[in-house]
Short mmCIF file of C-alpha atoms in Angstrom, two decimals:
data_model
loop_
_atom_site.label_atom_id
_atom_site.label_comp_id
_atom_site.label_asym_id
_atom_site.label_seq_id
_atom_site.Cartn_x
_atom_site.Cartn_y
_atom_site.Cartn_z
CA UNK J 192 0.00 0.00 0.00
CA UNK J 193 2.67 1.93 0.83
CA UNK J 194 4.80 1.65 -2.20
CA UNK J 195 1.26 2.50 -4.32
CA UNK J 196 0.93 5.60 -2.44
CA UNK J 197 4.59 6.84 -3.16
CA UNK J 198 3.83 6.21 -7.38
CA UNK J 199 2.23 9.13 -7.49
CA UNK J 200 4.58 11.72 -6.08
CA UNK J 201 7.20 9.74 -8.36
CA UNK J 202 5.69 10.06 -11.52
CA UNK J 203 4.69 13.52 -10.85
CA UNK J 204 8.69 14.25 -9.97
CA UNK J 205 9.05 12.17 -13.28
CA UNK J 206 6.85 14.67 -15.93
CA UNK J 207 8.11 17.54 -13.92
CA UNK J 208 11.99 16.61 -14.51
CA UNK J 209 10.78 15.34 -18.09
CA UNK J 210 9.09 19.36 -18.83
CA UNK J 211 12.38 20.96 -17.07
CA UNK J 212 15.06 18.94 -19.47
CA UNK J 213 12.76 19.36 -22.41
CA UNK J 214 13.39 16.14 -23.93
CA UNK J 215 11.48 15.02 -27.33
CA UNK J 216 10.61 19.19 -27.85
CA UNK J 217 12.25 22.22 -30.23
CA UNK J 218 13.40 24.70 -27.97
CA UNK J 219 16.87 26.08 -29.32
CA UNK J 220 18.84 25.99 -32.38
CA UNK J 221 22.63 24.96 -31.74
CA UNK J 222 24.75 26.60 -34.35
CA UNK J 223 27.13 29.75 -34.77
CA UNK J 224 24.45 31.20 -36.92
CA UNK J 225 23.22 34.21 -34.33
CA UNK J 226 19.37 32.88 -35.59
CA UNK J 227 16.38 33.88 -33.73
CA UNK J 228 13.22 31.94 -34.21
CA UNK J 229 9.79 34.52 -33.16
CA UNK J 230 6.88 32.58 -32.73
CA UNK J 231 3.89 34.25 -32.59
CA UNK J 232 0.72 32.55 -30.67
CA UNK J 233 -3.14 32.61 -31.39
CA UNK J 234 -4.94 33.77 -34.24
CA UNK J 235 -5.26 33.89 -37.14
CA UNK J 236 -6.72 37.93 -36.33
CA UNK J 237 -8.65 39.71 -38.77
CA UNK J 238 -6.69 42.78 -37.84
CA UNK J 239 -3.50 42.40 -35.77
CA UNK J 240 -2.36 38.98 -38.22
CA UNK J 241 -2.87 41.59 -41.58
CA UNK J 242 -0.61 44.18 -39.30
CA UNK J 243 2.09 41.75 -38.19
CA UNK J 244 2.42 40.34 -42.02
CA UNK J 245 2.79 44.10 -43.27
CA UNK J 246 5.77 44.63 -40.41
CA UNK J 247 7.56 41.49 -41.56
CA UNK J 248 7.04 41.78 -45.17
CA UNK J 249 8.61 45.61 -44.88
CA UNK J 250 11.74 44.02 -42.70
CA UNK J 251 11.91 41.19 -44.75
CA UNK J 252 11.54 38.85 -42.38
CA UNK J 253 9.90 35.22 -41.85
CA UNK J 254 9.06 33.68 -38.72
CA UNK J 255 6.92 30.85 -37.04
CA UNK J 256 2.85 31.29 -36.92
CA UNK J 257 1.49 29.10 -34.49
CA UNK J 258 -2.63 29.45 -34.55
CA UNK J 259 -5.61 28.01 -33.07
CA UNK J 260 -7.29 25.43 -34.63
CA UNK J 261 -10.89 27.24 -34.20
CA UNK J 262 -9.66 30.33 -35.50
CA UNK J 263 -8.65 28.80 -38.60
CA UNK J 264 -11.22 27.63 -39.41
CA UNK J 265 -13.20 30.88 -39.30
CA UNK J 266 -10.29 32.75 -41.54
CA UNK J 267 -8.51 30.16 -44.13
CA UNK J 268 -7.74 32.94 -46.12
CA UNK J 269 -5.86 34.41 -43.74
CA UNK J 270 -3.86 31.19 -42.63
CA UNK J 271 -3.29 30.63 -46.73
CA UNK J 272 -1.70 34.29 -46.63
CA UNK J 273 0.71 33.45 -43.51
CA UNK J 274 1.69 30.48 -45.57
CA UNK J 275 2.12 32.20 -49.04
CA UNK J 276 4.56 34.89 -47.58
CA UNK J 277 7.14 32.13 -46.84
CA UNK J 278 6.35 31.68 -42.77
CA UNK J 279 5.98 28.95 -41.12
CA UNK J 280 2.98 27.92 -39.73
CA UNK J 281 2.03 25.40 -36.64
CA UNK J 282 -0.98 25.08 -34.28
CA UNK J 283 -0.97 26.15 -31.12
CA UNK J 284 -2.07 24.22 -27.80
CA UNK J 285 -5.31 25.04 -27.05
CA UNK J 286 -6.73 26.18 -23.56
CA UNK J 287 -9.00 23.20 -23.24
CA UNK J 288 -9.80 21.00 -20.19
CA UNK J 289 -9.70 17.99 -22.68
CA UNK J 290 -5.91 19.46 -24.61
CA UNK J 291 -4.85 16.32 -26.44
CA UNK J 292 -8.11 16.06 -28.01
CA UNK J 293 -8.33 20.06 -28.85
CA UNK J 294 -5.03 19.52 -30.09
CA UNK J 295 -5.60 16.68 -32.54
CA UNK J 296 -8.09 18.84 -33.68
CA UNK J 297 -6.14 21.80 -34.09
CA UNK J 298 -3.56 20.14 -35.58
CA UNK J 299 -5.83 18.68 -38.09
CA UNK J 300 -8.05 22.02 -38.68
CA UNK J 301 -4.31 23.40 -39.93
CA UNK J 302 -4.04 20.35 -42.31
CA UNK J 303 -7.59 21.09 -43.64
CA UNK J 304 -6.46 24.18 -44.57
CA UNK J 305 -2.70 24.38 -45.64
CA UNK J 306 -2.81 20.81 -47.64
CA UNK J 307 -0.26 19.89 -45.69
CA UNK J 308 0.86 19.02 -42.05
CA UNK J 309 1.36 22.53 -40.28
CA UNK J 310 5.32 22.94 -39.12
CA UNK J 311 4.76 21.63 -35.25
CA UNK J 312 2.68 21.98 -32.33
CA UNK J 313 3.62 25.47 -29.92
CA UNK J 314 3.20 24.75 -26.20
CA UNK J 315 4.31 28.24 -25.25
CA UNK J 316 7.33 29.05 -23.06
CA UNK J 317 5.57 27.94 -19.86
CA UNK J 318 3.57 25.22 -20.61
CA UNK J 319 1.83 23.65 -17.63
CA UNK J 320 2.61 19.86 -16.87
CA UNK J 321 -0.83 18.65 -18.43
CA UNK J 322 0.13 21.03 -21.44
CA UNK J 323 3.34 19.77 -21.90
CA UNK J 324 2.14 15.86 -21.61
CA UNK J 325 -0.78 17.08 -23.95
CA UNK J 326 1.45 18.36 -26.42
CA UNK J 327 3.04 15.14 -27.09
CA UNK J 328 0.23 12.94 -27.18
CA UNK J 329 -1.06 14.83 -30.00
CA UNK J 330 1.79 13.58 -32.10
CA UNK J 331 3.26 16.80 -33.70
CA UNK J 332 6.51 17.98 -33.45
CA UNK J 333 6.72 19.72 -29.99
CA UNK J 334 7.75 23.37 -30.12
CA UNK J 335 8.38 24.79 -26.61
CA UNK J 336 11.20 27.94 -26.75
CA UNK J 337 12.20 29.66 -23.45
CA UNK J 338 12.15 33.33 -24.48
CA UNK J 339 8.47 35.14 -24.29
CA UNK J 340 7.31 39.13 -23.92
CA UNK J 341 6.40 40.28 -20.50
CA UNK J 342 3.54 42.33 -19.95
CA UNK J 343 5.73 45.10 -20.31
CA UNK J 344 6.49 44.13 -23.97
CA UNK J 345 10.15 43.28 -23.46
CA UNK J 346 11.59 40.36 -24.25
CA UNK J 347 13.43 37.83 -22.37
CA UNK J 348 15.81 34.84 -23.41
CA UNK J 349 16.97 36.78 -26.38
CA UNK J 350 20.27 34.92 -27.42
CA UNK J 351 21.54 32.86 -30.59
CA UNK J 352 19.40 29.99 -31.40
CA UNK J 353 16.34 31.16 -28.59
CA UNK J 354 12.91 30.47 -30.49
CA UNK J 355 10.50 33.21 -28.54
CA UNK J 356 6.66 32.59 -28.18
CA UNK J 357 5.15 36.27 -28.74
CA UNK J 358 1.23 37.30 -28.49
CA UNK J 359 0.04 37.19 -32.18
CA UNK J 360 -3.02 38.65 -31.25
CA UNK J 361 -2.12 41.58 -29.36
CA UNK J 362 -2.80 44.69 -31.36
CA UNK J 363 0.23 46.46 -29.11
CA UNK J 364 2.87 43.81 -30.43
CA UNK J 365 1.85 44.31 -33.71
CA UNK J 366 2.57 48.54 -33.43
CA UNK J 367 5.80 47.68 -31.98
CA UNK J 368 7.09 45.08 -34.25
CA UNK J 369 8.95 47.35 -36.60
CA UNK J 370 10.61 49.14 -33.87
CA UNK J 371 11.49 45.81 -32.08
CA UNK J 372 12.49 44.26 -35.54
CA UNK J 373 15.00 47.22 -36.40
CA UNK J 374 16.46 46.69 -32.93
CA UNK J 375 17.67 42.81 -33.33
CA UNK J 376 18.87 43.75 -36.45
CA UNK J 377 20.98 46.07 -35.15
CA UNK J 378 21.90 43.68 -32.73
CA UNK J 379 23.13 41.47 -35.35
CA UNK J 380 20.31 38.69 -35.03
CA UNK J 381 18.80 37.36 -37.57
CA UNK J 382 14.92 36.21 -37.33
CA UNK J 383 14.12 33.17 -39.14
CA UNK J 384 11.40 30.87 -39.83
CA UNK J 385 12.10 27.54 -37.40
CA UNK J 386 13.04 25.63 -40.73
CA UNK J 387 15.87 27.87 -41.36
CA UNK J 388 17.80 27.53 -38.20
CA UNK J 389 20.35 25.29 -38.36
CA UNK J 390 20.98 22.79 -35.36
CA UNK J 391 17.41 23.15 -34.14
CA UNK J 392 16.25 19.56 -33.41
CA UNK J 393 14.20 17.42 -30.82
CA UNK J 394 15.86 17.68 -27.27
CA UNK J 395 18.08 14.28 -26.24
CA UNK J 396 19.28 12.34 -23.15
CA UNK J 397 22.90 13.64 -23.98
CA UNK J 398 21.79 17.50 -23.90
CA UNK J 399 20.93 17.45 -20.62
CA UNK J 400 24.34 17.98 -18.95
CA UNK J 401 24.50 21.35 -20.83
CA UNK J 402 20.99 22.23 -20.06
CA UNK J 403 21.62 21.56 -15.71
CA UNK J 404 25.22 23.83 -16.62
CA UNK J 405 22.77 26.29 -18.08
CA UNK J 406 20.54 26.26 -15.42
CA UNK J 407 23.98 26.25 -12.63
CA UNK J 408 24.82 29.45 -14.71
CA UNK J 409 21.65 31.23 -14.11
CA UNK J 410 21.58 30.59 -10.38
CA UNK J 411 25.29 31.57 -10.74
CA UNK J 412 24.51 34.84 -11.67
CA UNK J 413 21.57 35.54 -9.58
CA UNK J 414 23.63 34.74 -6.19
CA UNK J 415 26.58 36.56 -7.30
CA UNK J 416 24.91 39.70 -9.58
CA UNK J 417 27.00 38.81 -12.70
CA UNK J 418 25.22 40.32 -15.65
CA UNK J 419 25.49 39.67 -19.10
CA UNK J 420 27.78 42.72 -20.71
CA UNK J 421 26.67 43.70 -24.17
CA UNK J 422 23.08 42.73 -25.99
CA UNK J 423 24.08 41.78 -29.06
CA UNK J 424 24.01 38.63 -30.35
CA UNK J 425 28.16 38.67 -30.43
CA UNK J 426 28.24 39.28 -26.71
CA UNK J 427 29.80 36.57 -24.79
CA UNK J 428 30.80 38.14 -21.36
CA UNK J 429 29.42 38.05 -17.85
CA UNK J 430 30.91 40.63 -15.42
CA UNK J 431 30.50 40.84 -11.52
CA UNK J 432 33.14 41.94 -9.07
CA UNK J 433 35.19 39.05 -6.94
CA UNK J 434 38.25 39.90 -4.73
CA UNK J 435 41.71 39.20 -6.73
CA UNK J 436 42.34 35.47 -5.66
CA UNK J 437 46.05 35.39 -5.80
CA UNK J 438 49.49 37.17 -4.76
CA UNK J 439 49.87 40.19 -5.91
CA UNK J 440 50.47 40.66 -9.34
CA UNK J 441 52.42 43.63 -11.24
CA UNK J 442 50.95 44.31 -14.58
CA UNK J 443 52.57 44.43 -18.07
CA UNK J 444 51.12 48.17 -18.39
CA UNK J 445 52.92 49.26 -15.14
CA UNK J 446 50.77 48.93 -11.41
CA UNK J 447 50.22 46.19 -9.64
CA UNK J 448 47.35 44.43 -8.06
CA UNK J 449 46.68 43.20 -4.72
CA UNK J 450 45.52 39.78 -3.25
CA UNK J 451 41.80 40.57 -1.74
CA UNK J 452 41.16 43.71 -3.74
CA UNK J 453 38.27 43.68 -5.54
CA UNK J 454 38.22 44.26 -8.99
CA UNK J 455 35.86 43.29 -12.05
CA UNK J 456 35.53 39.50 -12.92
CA UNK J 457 34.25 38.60 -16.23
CA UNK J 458 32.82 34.66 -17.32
CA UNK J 459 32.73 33.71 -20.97
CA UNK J 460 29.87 32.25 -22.86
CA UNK J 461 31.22 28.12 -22.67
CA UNK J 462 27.66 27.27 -24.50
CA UNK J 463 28.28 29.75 -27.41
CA UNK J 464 31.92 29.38 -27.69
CA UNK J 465 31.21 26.08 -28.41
CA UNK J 466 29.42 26.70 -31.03
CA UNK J 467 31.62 28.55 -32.82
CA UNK J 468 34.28 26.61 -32.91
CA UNK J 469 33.04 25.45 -36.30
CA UNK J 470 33.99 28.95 -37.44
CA UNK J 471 37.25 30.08 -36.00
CA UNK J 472 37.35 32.93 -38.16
CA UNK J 473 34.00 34.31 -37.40
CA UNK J 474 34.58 33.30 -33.56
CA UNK J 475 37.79 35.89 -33.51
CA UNK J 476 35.87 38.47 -34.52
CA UNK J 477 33.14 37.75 -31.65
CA UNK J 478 35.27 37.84 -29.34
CA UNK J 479 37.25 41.00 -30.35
CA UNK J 480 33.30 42.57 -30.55
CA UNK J 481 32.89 40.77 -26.94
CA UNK J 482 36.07 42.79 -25.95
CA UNK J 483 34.91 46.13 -27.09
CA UNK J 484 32.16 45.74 -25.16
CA UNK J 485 33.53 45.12 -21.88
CA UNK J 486 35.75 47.93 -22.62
CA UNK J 487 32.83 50.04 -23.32
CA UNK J 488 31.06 48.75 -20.45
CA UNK J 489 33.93 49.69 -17.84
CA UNK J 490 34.25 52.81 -19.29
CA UNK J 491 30.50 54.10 -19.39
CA UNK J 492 28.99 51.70 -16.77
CA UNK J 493 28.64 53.25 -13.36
CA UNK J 494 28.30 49.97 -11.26
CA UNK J 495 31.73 48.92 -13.49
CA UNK J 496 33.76 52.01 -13.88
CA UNK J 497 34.99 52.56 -10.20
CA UNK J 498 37.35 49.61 -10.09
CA UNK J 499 41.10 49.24 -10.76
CA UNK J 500 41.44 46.10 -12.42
CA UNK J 501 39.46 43.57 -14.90
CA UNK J 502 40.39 39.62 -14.57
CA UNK J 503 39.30 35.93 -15.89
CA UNK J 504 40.06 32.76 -14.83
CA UNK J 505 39.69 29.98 -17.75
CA UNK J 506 41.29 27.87 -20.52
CA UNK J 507 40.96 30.74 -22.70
CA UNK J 508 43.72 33.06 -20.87
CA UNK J 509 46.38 32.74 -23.17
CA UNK J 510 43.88 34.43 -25.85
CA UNK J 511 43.18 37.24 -23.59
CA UNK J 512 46.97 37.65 -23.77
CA UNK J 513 46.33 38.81 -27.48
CA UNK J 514 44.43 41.33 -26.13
CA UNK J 515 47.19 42.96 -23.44
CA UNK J 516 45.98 41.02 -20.67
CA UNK J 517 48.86 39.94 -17.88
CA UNK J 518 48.51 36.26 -18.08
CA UNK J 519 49.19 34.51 -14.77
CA UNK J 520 49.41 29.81 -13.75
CA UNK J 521 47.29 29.11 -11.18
CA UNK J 522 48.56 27.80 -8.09
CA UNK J 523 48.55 23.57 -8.66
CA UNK J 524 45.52 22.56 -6.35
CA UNK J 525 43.28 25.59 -8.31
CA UNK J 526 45.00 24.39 -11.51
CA UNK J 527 43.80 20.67 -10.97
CA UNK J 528 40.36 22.03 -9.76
CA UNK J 529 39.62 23.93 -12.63
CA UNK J 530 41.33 21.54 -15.43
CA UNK J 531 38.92 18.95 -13.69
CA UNK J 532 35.66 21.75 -13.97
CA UNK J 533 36.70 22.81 -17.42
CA UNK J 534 36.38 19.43 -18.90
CA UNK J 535 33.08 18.92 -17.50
CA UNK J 536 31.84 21.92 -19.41
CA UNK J 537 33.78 20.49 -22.44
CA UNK J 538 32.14 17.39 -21.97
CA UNK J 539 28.90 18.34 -21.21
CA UNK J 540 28.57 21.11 -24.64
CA UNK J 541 29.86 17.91 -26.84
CA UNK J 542 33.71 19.42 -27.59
CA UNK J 543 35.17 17.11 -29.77
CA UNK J 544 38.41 16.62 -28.11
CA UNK J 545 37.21 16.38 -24.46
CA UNK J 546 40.25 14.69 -23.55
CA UNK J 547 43.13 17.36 -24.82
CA UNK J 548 44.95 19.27 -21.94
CA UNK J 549 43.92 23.18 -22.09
CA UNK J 550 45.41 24.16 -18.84
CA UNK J 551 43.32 27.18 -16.88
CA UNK J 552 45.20 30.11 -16.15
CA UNK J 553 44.43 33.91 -14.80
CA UNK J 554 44.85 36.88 -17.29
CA UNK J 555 44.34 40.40 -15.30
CA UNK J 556 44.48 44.03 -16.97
CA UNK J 557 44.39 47.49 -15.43
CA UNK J 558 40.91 48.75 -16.29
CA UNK J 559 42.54 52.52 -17.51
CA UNK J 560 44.32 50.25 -20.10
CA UNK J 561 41.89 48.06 -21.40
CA UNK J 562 39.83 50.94 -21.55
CA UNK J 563 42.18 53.05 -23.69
CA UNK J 564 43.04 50.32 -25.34
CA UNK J 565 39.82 48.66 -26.71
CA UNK J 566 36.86 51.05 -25.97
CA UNK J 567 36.21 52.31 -29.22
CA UNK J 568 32.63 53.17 -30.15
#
């Protein structure tokens, strides 16, 4: 009896872990292509889907429509236009106390109407657990990104690869697409339809060491107030402050710094750097972009331009060198600790030579001289 009564807590811990690791669904593309899948949910509307077409047509842009079933139905022509301007279009989960039924029929309205199989099924960014098991019992491709608009309208989990669910039938949205279209693109992102971003497939078992580092980052930076530096889609810092970890170090630019004193730390981007190793060229010029804006950052930044020094700790040290950074070993016990960490991350984001020595070292700069040296607007 006992054992019966504990099946249900387990199987409950079971969906929940399954929803968390997203395994089976679409939620990120994995490629050094800085792609950005939009997604936009409900509809089709006889007045904000017109509006939203107009906006992407005059950016000359395609993304994802994923629409009700119901509403379909009522507007074909409308769904037939979505599809004739090159988007993609899936259904959307329906708010429905019976979903995987709703959603068979959604999915199936869609077919009706496009003469083909519509692109996936969008359970939004936060699905709830019946949602999410919902969503695959209907039998279409699961699509279930992690970046959204908050009521305010700004959006959150914009990065490379991040497919973000966005009201398609608010009439706000629609008057501030251009504005917010303009801005990725000066951000260097580019918005695609879901079948044009490369690396975007069905969740596995073997993501899911890079998805708990992921979620280790996030806490990471919430306990220690590390912020990404830079919002485009070439930024691959973090910066916080830490206190200087080892003996005091003079500097290549004249000064010295001392053990305890704190200074700015910046983290690099282990998930996207990965990535681009398949382009070494284009990865260079990332992180020379990722430079400027730390330098621009410690010069303009308030919270960042107080403190004496700038410092990393990783594999990547002797790169910073390039840059005019004092590179500095690591005492042996921090060197084994951090060789030991650093091929975890390796392993976990699938590096292909996870057992090749890259040897963690410190690389340390006066801020006045990285400033003068690479702020340069």
């Amino acid at each position: 009896m006992r054992r019966r009564l504990l099946l249900l807590p387990a199987a409950l811990l079971a969906a929940w872990g399954w929803r968390w690791a997203g395994l089976g669904a679409l939620r990120r593309a994995r490629s050094a292509q800085p792609g950005l899948g939009l997604i936009f949910e409900g509809g089709p509307h006889p007045q904000v889907t017109p509006a939203l077409l107009v906006a992407l047509g005059e950016a000359g842009v395609q993304a994802t429509f994923a629409l009700d079933g119901a509403a379909a139905r009522r507007y074909p022509d409308l769904v037939r236009s979505v599809q004739a301007q090159g988007h993609d279009v899936a259904a959307r989960l329906p708010r429905h106390p019976w979903a995987w039924g709703a959603s068979r029929q959604a999915t199936a309205a869609l077919r009706s109407v496009l003469g083909q199989d519509p692109a996936g099924l969008s359970v939004g960014a936060r699905p709830t657990l019946t949602g999410w098991l919902a969503g695959f019992l209907a039998g279409a491709p699961v699509i279930a990104g992690q970046g959204r608009a908050g009521p305010d309208g700004t959006l959150s989990g914009v990065r490379p690869g991040a497919l973000l669910h966005l009201p398609g039938t608010d009439e706000r949205l629609a008057a501030q697409l251009p504005a917010r279209l303009a801005d990725l693109h000066a951000r260097e992102f580019e918005v695609l339809p879901l079948r044009d971003l490369r690396g975007l497939r069905p969740e596995r078992p073997r993501d899911l060491p890079a998805t708990a580092l992921q979620e280790v980052d996030v806490w990471y930076d919430r306990l220690g107030r590390i912020r990404r530096v830079g919002n485009r889609a070439s930024s691959l810092f973090r910066a916080g402050t830490a206190p200087y970890p080892l003996a005091d170090q003079p500097l290549r630019e004249g000064g010295a710094v001392r053990r305890g004193e704190r200074l700015i730390e910046f983290h690099l981007d282990s998930a996207r750097l990965t990535e681009l190793a398949e382009r070494p060229v284009a990865g260079r010029r990332i992180v020379t972009a990722s430079v400027r804006d730390l330098a621009r950052a410690l010069r303009d930044d308030p919270d960042l331009n107080t403190f004496g020094a700038v410092f990393s700790i990783s594999i990547f040290s002797d790169v910073l060198g390039l840059y005019g950074f004092t590179v500095v070993d690591l005492p042996p016990a921090h060197e084994r600790r951090l060789t030991w960490w650093s091929r975890v991350i390796r392993r976990a984001y699938g590096v292909s030579d996870p057992q090749k020595r890259h040897t963690p070292k410190l690389a340390v700069m006066s801020r006045a001289a990285f400033v003068e040296r690479h702020a340069r607007d």
